[in-house]
PDB file of C-alpha atoms in Angstrom:
ATOM      1  CA  UNK A 161      -5.286  -6.239  24.441  1.00 54.00           C
ATOM      2  CA  UNK A 162      -3.210  -9.597  24.963  1.00 72.00           C
ATOM      3  CA  UNK A 163      -0.337 -10.283  22.452  1.00 74.00           C
ATOM      4  CA  UNK A 164      -1.898 -13.445  21.168  1.00 66.00           C
ATOM      5  CA  UNK A 165      -5.107 -11.310  20.329  1.00 70.00           C
ATOM      6  CA  UNK A 166      -2.925  -9.077  17.934  1.00 67.00           C
ATOM      7  CA  UNK A 167      -2.456 -12.095  15.666  1.00 72.00           C
ATOM      8  CA  UNK A 168      -6.347 -13.598  15.955  1.00 75.00           C
ATOM      9  CA  UNK A 169      -8.944 -12.278  13.760  1.00 76.00           C
ATOM     10  CA  UNK A 170     -11.914 -11.018  15.640  1.00 72.00           C
ATOM     11  CA  UNK A 171     -15.535 -10.498  13.762  1.00 69.00           C
ATOM     12  CA  UNK A 172     -16.425  -7.671  15.542  1.00 71.00           C
ATOM     13  CA  UNK A 173     -13.487  -5.285  15.013  1.00 77.00           C
ATOM     14  CA  UNK A 174     -11.616  -4.441  11.735  1.00 79.00           C
ATOM     15  CA  UNK A 175     -14.086  -6.476   9.945  1.00 85.00           C
ATOM     16  CA  UNK A 176     -12.554  -9.688  10.840  1.00 85.00           C
ATOM     17  CA  UNK A 177      -9.070  -8.780  10.007  1.00 92.00           C
ATOM     18  CA  UNK A 178      -6.160  -9.521  12.585  1.00 91.00           C
ATOM     19  CA  UNK A 179      -4.982  -6.550  14.096  1.00 91.00           C
ATOM     20  CA  UNK A 180      -1.381  -6.859  13.064  1.00 93.00           C
ATOM     21  CA  UNK A 181      -2.738  -6.328   9.469  1.00 94.00           C
ATOM     22  CA  UNK A 182      -4.424  -3.342  10.479  1.00 95.00           C
ATOM     23  CA  UNK A 183      -1.164  -1.873  12.141  1.00 94.00           C
ATOM     24  CA  UNK A 184       0.945  -3.137   9.423  1.00 95.00           C
ATOM     25  CA  UNK A 185      -1.155  -1.267   7.125  1.00 96.00           C
ATOM     26  CA  UNK A 186      -0.921   2.028   9.142  1.00 96.00           C
ATOM     27  CA  UNK A 187       2.668   1.595   9.221  1.00 96.00           C
ATOM     28  CA  UNK A 188       3.255   1.418   5.570  1.00 95.00           C
ATOM     29  CA  UNK A 189       0.798   4.287   4.848  1.00 96.00           C
ATOM     30  CA  UNK A 190       2.518   6.350   7.466  1.00 97.00           C
ATOM     31  CA  UNK A 191       6.028   5.540   5.738  1.00 95.00           C
ATOM     32  CA  UNK A 192       4.620   6.395   2.346  1.00 93.00           C
ATOM     33  CA  UNK A 193       3.452   9.776   3.771  1.00 94.00           C
ATOM     34  CA  UNK A 194       6.630  10.614   5.477  1.00 95.00           C
ATOM     35  CA  UNK A 195       9.311   9.364   3.120  1.00 92.00           C
ATOM     36  CA  UNK A 196       7.806   9.670  -0.485  1.00 92.00           C
ATOM     37  CA  UNK A 197       5.205  12.561  -0.467  1.00 93.00           C
ATOM     38  CA  UNK A 198       7.740  15.177   0.866  1.00 94.00           C
ATOM     39  CA  UNK A 199      10.232  14.038  -1.858  1.00 93.00           C
ATOM     40  CA  UNK A 200       7.851  13.889  -4.479  1.00 94.00           C
ATOM     41  CA  UNK A 201       6.221  17.358  -3.612  1.00 95.00           C
ATOM     42  CA  UNK A 202       9.497  19.028  -3.365  1.00 96.00           C
ATOM     43  CA  UNK A 203      10.236  18.026  -6.833  1.00 95.00           C
ATOM     44  CA  UNK A 204       6.884  19.239  -8.193  1.00 95.00           C
ATOM     45  CA  UNK A 205       7.182  22.457  -6.229  1.00 95.00           C
ATOM     46  CA  UNK A 206      10.746  23.335  -7.212  1.00 96.00           C
ATOM     47  CA  UNK A 207      11.011  22.446 -10.727  1.00 96.00           C
ATOM     48  CA  UNK A 208      11.742  24.983 -13.114  1.00 95.00           C
ATOM     49  CA  UNK A 209      10.945  24.928 -16.975  1.00 95.00           C
ATOM     50  CA  UNK A 210       8.745  22.820 -19.021  1.00 95.00           C
ATOM     51  CA  UNK A 211       8.180  19.358 -17.852  1.00 95.00           C
ATOM     52  CA  UNK A 212       8.844  16.347 -19.821  1.00 95.00           C
ATOM     53  CA  UNK A 213       5.179  14.630 -19.791  1.00 95.00           C
ATOM     54  CA  UNK A 214       6.219  11.071 -18.693  1.00 94.00           C
ATOM     55  CA  UNK A 215       8.453  12.308 -15.701  1.00 93.00           C
ATOM     56  CA  UNK A 216       5.796  14.535 -14.717  1.00 95.00           C
ATOM     57  CA  UNK A 217       3.218  11.883 -14.521  1.00 95.00           C
ATOM     58  CA  UNK A 218       5.348   9.989 -12.584  1.00 93.00           C
ATOM     59  CA  UNK A 219       6.119  12.823 -10.096  1.00 95.00           C
ATOM     60  CA  UNK A 220       2.691  13.508 -10.022  1.00 95.00           C
ATOM     61  CA  UNK A 221       1.666   9.912  -9.017  1.00 94.00           C
ATOM     62  CA  UNK A 222       4.346   9.574  -6.334  1.00 92.00           C
ATOM     63  CA  UNK A 223       3.005  13.098  -4.880  1.00 95.00           C
ATOM     64  CA  UNK A 224      -0.808  11.938  -5.123  1.00 94.00           C
ATOM     65  CA  UNK A 225      -0.721   8.220  -3.678  1.00 92.00           C
ATOM     66  CA  UNK A 226       1.165   9.172  -0.348  1.00 92.00           C
ATOM     67  CA  UNK A 227      -0.776  12.190   0.271  1.00 92.00           C
ATOM     68  CA  UNK A 228      -3.875   9.897   0.236  1.00 94.00           C
ATOM     69  CA  UNK A 229      -2.295   7.675   2.622  1.00 95.00           C
ATOM     70  CA  UNK A 230      -2.833  10.072   5.269  1.00 95.00           C
ATOM     71  CA  UNK A 231      -6.729   8.994   4.972  1.00 96.00           C
ATOM     72  CA  UNK A 232      -5.676   5.294   5.052  1.00 96.00           C
ATOM     73  CA  UNK A 233      -4.057   5.780   8.341  1.00 96.00           C
ATOM     74  CA  UNK A 234      -7.485   6.217   9.835  1.00 95.00           C
ATOM     75  CA  UNK A 235      -9.303   3.941   7.733  1.00 95.00           C
ATOM     76  CA  UNK A 236      -6.962   1.438   6.555  1.00 95.00           C
ATOM     77  CA  UNK A 237      -9.164  -1.293   5.029  1.00 94.00           C
ATOM     78  CA  UNK A 238     -11.280   1.204   2.897  1.00 94.00           C
ATOM     79  CA  UNK A 239      -8.089   2.356   1.573  1.00 95.00           C
ATOM     80  CA  UNK A 240      -6.654  -0.901   0.824  1.00 96.00           C
ATOM     81  CA  UNK A 241      -6.831  -0.159  -3.161  1.00 95.00           C
ATOM     82  CA  UNK A 242      -3.867   2.239  -2.460  1.00 96.00           C
ATOM     83  CA  UNK A 243      -2.029  -0.795  -1.176  1.00 96.00           C
ATOM     84  CA  UNK A 244      -2.812  -2.650  -4.195  1.00 96.00           C
ATOM     85  CA  UNK A 245      -1.552   0.119  -6.496  1.00 95.00           C
ATOM     86  CA  UNK A 246       1.774   0.173  -4.362  1.00 95.00           C
ATOM     87  CA  UNK A 247       2.189  -3.349  -4.659  1.00 96.00           C
ATOM     88  CA  UNK A 248       1.206  -3.334  -8.485  1.00 96.00           C
ATOM     89  CA  UNK A 249       3.466  -0.524  -9.826  1.00 95.00           C
ATOM     90  CA  UNK A 250       6.504  -1.859  -7.620  1.00 95.00           C
ATOM     91  CA  UNK A 251       6.347  -5.357  -8.766  1.00 96.00           C
ATOM     92  CA  UNK A 252       5.918  -4.392 -12.470  1.00 97.00           C
ATOM     93  CA  UNK A 253       8.690  -2.100 -11.975  1.00 95.00           C
ATOM     94  CA  UNK A 254      11.218  -4.588 -10.344  1.00 96.00           C
ATOM     95  CA  UNK A 255      10.092  -7.187 -13.064  1.00 96.00           C
ATOM     96  CA  UNK A 256      10.411  -4.932 -15.895  1.00 97.00           C
ATOM     97  CA  UNK A 257      13.213  -2.499 -14.993  1.00 95.00           C
ATOM     98  CA  UNK A 258      15.177  -4.082 -12.192  1.00 95.00           C
ATOM     99  CA  UNK A 259      15.193  -7.630 -13.080  1.00 95.00           C
ATOM    100  CA  UNK A 260      16.742  -7.259 -16.630  1.00 96.00           C
ATOM    101  CA  UNK A 261      19.559  -4.804 -15.158  1.00 95.00           C
ATOM    102  CA  UNK A 262      20.197  -7.547 -12.248  1.00 94.00           C
ATOM    103  CA  UNK A 263      20.489 -10.497 -14.882  1.00 96.00           C
ATOM    104  CA  UNK A 264      22.789  -8.667 -17.296  1.00 96.00           C
ATOM    105  CA  UNK A 265      24.704  -7.572 -14.052  1.00 95.00           C
ATOM    106  CA  UNK A 266      24.537  -4.229 -14.542  1.00 95.00           C
ATOM    107  CA  UNK A 267      22.436  -3.019 -11.608  1.00 93.00           C
ATOM    108  CA  UNK A 268      25.426  -2.488  -9.497  1.00 93.00           C
ATOM    109  CA  UNK A 269      25.965   1.592  -9.731  1.00 92.00           C
ATOM    110  CA  UNK A 270      23.020   2.036 -12.170  1.00 93.00           C
ATOM    111  CA  UNK A 271      20.627   4.911 -11.551  1.00 93.00           C
ATOM    112  CA  UNK A 272      17.998   2.147 -11.111  1.00 93.00           C
ATOM    113  CA  UNK A 273      19.880   0.745  -8.071  1.00 94.00           C
ATOM    114  CA  UNK A 274      18.392   3.169  -5.336  1.00 92.00           C
ATOM    115  CA  UNK A 275      14.689   2.825  -6.504  1.00 92.00           C
ATOM    116  CA  UNK A 276      15.552  -1.028  -6.815  1.00 92.00           C
ATOM    117  CA  UNK A 277      16.670  -1.061  -3.011  1.00 92.00           C
ATOM    118  CA  UNK A 278      13.730   0.971  -1.719  1.00 90.00           C
ATOM    119  CA  UNK A 279      11.518  -1.504  -3.466  1.00 92.00           C
ATOM    120  CA  UNK A 280      12.958  -4.608  -1.721  1.00 89.00           C
ATOM    121  CA  UNK A 281      10.523  -4.304   1.001  1.00 90.00           C
ATOM    122  CA  UNK A 282       7.863  -5.503  -1.300  1.00 95.00           C
ATOM    123  CA  UNK A 283       7.311  -8.818   0.344  1.00 95.00           C
ATOM    124  CA  UNK A 284       6.807  -6.938   3.629  1.00 94.00           C
ATOM    125  CA  UNK A 285       3.753  -5.070   1.970  1.00 94.00           C
ATOM    126  CA  UNK A 286       2.436  -8.204   0.584  1.00 96.00           C
ATOM    127  CA  UNK A 287       2.732  -9.746   4.060  1.00 95.00           C
ATOM    128  CA  UNK A 288       0.428  -6.967   5.704  1.00 95.00           C
ATOM    129  CA  UNK A 289      -2.510  -7.091   3.406  1.00 97.00           C
ATOM    130  CA  UNK A 290      -5.274  -8.942   4.610  1.00 95.00           C
ATOM    131  CA  UNK A 291      -5.937 -11.249   1.576  1.00 95.00           C
ATOM    132  CA  UNK A 292      -8.745 -13.001   2.632  1.00 92.00           C
ATOM    133  CA  UNK A 293     -10.541  -9.645   3.350  1.00 92.00           C
ATOM    134  CA  UNK A 294      -9.256  -8.528   0.190  1.00 94.00           C
ATOM    135  CA  UNK A 295     -10.824 -11.575  -1.652  1.00 92.00           C
ATOM    136  CA  UNK A 296     -14.230 -11.407   0.063  1.00 90.00           C
ATOM    137  CA  UNK A 297     -14.703  -7.649  -0.322  1.00 91.00           C
ATOM    138  CA  UNK A 298     -12.975  -6.665  -3.756  1.00 90.00           C
ATOM    139  CA  UNK A 299     -13.439  -9.882  -5.831  1.00 90.00           C
ATOM    140  CA  UNK A 300     -16.612 -11.745  -4.313  1.00 87.00           C
ATOM    141  CA  UNK A 301     -17.928  -8.551  -3.148  1.00 80.00           C
ATOM    142  CA  UNK A 302     -19.332 -10.266   0.200  1.00 65.00           C
ATOM    143  CA  UNK A 303     -20.395  -8.838   3.370  1.00 60.00           C
ATOM    144  CA  UNK A 304     -18.023  -7.904   6.141  1.00 55.00           C
ATOM    145  CA  UNK A 305     -17.031 -10.651   8.348  1.00 52.00           C
ATOM    146  CA  UNK A 306     -18.441  -8.935  11.188  1.00 54.00           C
ATOM    147  CA  UNK A 307     -22.234  -9.211  10.196  1.00 51.00           C
ATOM    148  CA  UNK A 308     -24.127 -11.907  11.929  1.00 50.00           C
ATOM    149  CA  UNK A 309     -25.521 -14.380   9.395  1.00 47.00           C
ATOM    150  CA  UNK A 310     -29.020 -13.552  10.416  1.00 49.00           C
ATOM    151  CA  UNK A 311     -28.560 -10.175   9.240  1.00 50.00           C
ATOM    152  CA  UNK A 312     -27.180 -10.996   5.776  1.00 48.00           C
ATOM    153  CA  UNK A 313     -30.168 -12.456   4.910  1.00 45.00           C
ATOM    154  CA  UNK A 314     -32.453  -9.385   5.838  1.00 44.00           C
ATOM    155  CA  UNK A 315     -30.158  -6.984   4.008  1.00 43.00           C
TER     156      UNK A 315
END
């Protein structure tokens, strides 16, 4: 594959999504699997005593969504809602937790700082999502880009 084709949509492959988006999604799914899942599962498996309900939910979510990223490595577009979830919760956390701390000048040294730092890659997540495909598939509910026009009418 020529380098230029990596940045060009091909209606016959990846449902019309550019290969760079597919490989970007795979990279982030892999990073979720490698970095988030082990630490979350370690906390869950080594916790002693009763859980506080809200932290338990947070750890359960942090263990589950990156474990699902394993499947997304093989079918990145089918598992795109996992990326929506990731972008959503990180955005909400940054706005409601990190931004007020930063505006107040209290982020430096706060317990939220390491999490905020890890969430700063959020713009890269947003860049790899094929938003045109997402719009066609999840909002409009349209047909994949690879289907010939004549076939759409027969379906």
